[in-house]
Short mmCIF file of C-alpha atoms and ligand atoms in Angstrom, two decimals:
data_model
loop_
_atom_site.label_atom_id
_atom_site.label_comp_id
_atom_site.label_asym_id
_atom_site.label_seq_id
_atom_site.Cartn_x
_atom_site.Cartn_y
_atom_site.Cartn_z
CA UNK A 157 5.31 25.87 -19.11
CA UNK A 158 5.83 22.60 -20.95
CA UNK A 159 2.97 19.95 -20.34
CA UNK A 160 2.65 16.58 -21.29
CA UNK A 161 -0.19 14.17 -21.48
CA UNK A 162 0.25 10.42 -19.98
CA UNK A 163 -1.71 7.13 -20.39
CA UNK A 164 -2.15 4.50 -17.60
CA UNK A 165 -0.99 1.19 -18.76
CA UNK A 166 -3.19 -0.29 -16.44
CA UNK A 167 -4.86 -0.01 -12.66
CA UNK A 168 -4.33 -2.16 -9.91
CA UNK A 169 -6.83 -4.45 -8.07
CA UNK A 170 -5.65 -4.14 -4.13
CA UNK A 171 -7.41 -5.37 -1.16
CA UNK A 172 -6.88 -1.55 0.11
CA UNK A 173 -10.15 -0.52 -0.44
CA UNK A 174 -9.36 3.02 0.97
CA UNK A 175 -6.78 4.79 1.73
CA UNK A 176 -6.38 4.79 5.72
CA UNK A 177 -4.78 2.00 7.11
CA UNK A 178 -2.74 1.33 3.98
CA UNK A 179 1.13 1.28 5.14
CA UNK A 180 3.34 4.12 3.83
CA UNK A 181 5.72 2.25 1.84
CA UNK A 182 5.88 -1.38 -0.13
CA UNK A 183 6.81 -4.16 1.27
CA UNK A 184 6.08 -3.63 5.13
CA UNK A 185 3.22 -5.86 4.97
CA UNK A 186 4.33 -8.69 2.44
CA UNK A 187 0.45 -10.36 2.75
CA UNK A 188 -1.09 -7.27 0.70
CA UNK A 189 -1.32 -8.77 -2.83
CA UNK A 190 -2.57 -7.41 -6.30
CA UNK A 191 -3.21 -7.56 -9.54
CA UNK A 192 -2.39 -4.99 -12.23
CA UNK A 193 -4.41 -5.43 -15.05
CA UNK A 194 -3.51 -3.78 -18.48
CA UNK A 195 -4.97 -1.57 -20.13
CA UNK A 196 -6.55 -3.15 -24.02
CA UNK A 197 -3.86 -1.21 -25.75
CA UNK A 198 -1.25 -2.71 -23.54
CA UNK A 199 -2.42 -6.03 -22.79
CA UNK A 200 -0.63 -8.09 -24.97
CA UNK A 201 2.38 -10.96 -23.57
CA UNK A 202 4.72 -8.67 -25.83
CA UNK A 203 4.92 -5.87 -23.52
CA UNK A 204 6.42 -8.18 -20.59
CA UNK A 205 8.14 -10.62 -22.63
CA UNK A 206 11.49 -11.16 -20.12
CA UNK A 207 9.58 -10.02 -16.96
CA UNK A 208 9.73 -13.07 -14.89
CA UNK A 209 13.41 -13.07 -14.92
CA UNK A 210 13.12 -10.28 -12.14
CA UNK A 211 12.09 -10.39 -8.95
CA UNK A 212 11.26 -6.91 -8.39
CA UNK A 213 9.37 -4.16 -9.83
CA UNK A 214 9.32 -0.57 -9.93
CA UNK A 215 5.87 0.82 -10.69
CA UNK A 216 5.15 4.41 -11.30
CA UNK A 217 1.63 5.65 -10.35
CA UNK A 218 -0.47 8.13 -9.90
CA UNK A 219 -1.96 8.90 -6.50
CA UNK A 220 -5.49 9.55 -8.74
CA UNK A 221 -7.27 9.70 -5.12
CA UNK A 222 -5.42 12.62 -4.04
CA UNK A 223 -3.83 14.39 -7.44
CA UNK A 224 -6.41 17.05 -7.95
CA UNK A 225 -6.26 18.39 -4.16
CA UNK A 226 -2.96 20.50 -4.62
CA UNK A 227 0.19 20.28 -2.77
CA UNK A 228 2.54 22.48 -0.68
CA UNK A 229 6.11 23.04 -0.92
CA UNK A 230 6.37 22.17 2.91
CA UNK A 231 4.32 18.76 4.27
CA UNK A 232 4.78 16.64 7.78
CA UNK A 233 5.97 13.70 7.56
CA UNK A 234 4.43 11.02 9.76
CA UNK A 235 7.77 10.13 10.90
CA UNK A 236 8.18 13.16 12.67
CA UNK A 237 5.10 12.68 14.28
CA UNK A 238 2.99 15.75 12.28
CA UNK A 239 5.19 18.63 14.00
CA UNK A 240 8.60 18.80 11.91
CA UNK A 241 8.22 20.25 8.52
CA UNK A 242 10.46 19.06 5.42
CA UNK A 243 9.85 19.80 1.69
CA UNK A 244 7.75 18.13 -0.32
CA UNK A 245 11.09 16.56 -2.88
CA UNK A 246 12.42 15.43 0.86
CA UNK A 247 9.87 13.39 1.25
CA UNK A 248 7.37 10.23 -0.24
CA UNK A 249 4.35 12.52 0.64
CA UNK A 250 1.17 11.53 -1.86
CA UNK A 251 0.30 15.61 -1.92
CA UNK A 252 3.31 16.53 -4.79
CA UNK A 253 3.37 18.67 -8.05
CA UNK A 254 2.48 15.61 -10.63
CA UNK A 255 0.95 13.45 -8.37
CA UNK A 256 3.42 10.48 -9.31
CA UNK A 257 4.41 7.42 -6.84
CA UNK A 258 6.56 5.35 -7.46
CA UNK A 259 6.95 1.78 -5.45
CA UNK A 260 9.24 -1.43 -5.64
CA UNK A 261 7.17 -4.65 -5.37
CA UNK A 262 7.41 -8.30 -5.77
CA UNK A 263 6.59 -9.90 -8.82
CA UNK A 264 4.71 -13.02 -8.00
CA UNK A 265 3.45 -14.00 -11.48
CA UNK A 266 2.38 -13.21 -15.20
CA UNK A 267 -0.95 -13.86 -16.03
CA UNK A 268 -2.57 -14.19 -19.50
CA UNK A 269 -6.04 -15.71 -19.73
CA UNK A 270 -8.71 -14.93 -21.98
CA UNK A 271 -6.84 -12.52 -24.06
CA UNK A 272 -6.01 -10.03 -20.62
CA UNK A 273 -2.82 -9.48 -19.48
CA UNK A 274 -2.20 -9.16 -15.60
CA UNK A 275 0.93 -8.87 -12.49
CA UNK A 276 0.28 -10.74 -9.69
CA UNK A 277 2.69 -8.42 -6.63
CA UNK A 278 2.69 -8.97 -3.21
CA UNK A 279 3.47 -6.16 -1.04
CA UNK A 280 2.29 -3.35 -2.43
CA UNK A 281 1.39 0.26 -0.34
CA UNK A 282 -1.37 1.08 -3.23
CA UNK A 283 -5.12 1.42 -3.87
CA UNK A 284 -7.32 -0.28 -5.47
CA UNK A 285 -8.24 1.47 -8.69
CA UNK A 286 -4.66 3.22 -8.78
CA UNK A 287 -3.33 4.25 -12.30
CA UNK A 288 -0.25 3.04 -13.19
CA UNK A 289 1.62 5.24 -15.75
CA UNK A 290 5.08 2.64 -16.27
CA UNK A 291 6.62 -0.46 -14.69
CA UNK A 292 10.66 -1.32 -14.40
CA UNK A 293 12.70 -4.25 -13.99
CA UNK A 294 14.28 -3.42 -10.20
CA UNK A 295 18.06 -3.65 -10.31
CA UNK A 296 19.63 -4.67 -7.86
CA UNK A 297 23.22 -3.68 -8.99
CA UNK A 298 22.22 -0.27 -9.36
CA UNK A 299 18.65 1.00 -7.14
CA UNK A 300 20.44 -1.43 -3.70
CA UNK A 301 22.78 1.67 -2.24
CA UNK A 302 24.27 -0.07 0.98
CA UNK A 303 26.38 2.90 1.46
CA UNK A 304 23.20 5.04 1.40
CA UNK A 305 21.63 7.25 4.11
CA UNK A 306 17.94 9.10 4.84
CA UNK A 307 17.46 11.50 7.14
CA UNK A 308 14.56 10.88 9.44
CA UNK A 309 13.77 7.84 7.60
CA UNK A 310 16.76 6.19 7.84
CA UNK A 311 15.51 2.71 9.40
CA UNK A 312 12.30 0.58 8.96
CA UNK A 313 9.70 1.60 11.03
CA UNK A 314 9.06 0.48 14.29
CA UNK A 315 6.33 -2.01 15.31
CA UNK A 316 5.75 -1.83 18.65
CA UNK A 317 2.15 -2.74 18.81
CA UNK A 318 0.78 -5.92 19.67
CA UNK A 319 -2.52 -6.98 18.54
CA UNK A 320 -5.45 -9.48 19.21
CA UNK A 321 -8.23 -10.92 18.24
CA UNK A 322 -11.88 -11.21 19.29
CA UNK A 323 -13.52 -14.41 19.54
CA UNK A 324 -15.83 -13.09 17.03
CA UNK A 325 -12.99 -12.21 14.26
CA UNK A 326 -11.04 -15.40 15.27
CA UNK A 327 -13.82 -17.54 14.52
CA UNK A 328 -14.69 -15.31 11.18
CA UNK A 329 -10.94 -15.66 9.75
CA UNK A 330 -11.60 -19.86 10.46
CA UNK A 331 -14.67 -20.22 8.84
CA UNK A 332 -13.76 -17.87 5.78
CA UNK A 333 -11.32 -20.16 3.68
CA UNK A 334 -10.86 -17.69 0.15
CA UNK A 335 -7.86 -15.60 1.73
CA UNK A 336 -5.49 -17.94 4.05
CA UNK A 337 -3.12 -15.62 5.09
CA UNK A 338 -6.13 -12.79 5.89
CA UNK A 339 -5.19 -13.45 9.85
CA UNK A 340 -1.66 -12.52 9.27
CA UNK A 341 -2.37 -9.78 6.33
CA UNK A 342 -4.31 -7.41 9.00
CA UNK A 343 -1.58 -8.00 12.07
CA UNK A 344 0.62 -6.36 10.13
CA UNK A 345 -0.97 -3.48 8.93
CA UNK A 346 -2.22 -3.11 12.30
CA UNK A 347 1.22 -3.43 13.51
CA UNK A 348 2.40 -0.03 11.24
CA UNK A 349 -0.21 1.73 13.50
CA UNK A 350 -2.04 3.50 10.98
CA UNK A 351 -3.51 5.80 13.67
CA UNK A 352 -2.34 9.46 12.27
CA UNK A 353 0.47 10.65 14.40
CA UNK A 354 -1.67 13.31 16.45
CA UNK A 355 -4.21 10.44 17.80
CA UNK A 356 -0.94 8.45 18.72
CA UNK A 357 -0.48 10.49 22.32
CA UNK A 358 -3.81 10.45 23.53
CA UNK A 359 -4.29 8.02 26.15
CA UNK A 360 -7.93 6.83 25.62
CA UNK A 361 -8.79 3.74 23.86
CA UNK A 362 -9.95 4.61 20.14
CA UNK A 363 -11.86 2.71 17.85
CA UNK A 364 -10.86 2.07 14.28
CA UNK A 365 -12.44 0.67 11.05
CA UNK A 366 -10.69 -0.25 7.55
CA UNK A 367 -11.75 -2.17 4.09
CA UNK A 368 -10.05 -4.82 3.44
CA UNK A 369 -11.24 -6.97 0.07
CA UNK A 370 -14.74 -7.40 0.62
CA UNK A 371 -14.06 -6.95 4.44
CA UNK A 372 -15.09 -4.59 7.02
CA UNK A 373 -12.63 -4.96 10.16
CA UNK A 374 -13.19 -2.85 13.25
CA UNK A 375 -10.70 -2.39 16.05
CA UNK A 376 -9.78 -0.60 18.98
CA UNK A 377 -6.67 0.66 19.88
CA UNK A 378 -5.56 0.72 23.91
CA UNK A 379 -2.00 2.56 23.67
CA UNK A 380 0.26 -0.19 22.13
CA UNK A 381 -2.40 -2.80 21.83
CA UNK A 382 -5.32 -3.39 19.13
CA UNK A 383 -7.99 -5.36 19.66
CA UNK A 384 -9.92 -6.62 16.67
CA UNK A 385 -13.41 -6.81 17.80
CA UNK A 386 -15.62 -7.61 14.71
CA UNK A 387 -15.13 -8.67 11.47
CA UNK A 388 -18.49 -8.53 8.81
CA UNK A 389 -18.40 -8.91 5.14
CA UNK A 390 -19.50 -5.86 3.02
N1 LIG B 10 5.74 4.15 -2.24
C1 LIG B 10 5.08 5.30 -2.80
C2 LIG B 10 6.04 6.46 -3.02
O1 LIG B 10 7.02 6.54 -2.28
O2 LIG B 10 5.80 7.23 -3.93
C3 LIG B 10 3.89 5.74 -1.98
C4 LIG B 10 4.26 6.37 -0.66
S1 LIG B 10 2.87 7.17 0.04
C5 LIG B 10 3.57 7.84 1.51
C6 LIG B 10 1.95 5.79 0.60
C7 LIG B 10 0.54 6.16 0.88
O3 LIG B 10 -0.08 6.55 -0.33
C8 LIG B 10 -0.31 5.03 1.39
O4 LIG B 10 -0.20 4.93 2.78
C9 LIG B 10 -1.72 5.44 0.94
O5 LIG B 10 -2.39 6.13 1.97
C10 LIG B 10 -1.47 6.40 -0.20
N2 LIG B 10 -1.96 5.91 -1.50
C11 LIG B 10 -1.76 4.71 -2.06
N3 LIG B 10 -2.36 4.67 -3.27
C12 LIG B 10 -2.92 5.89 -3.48
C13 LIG B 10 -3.66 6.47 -4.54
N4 LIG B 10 -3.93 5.79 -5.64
N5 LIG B 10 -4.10 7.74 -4.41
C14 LIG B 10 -3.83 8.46 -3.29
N6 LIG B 10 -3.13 7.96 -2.25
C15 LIG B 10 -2.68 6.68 -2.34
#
């Protein structure tokens, strides 16, 4: 078998600082920004001379958390709530031969200071540290299909869940002034429900806890209501 060797052009800096609770595909939670710093060899205003022009990008990555675990030609999609079984090239799953994402975000800004070279995207579904292997202009023209159709992911996901906050985490997101829109940034990913599917039926509350930037957020989950109950820095 053929094999070929491939370079990152750069990693991303993401306020996902693990994986859980990250939502499954771009632009469901337009808060979650990054940064995707190039690599030395790449970092130069040449290699993105015409970018701003577009709106969107397409960036290919590897899911470097997950790539050496193996894959299976058969994998449950979350949409079907962890029963159904569909292959793995009928789905986004991150187990796959390769380990390559790919992922259509917003292109907020170019950034050259100090001789680095940096994206600034908002609504990313990545990690921080993630790879990224190539970026593309997103055309509309051609990747928009309004006459297309998919299967059991065919609309955008529900979100159902309402969520709150403790006087504790209210008063935190106040007093901390570096992220504005942090308030709004975890309703929404707690509004994709990142519980995994087979937690979703149980009827007792649960309690959750995720990274986000240099954030530790804990919640608890009652049905089709969180609660945020504490929020601490790292
Ligand atoms: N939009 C991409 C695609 O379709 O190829 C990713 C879809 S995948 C279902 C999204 C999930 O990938 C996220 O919810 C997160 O858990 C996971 N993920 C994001 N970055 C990753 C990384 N670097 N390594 C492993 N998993 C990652």
């Amino acid at each position: 078998m053929q094999s070929y060797q491939i370079q990152p052009i750069g990693f991303i800096q993401s306020p996902y600082k693990q994986k859980f609770a990250i939502p499954r595909q771009p632009r469901l939670v337009p808060q979650a920004k990054a940064k995707l710093v190039f690599c030395e060899d790449f970092s130069r205003e040449e290699f993105v001379r015409g970018i701003e022009e577009f709106s969107h990008l397409w960036l290919l990555f590897r899911f470097h958390e997950t790539a050496d675990k193996g894959y299976s030609a058969l994998v449950r999609p979350p949409r079907l709530g962890g029963n159904e079984r569909k292959g793995v090239f009928a789905t986004r799953a991150t187990f796959r031969p390769n380990g390559i994402g790919m992922s259509a975000v917003k292109l907020e800004g170019v950034e050259y200071k100090n001789g680095q070279l940096a994206l600034l995207l908002s609504g990313i579904d990545l990690l921080d540290g993630t790879p990224i292997v190539d970026i593309k202009p997103y055309l509309p023209y051609s990747d928009a299909m309004t006459d297309a159709s998919a299967g059991f992911a065919d609309t955008r996901p529900e979100t159902p869940m309402t969520v709150e906050f403790s006087d504790q985490a209210s008063d935190f997101l106040v007093k901390q002034t570096q992220y504005p829109d942090l308030r709004e940034f975890i309703t929404n990913v707690l509004k994709q429900d990142p519980r995994p599917a087979y937690k979703k039926q149980k009827q007792q509350t649960q309690f959750y806890g995720m990274s986000l930037y240099e954030f530790n957020i804990r919640w608890q989950v009652d049905e089709q209501h969180n609660k945020v109950i504490e929020i601490t820095h790292e």
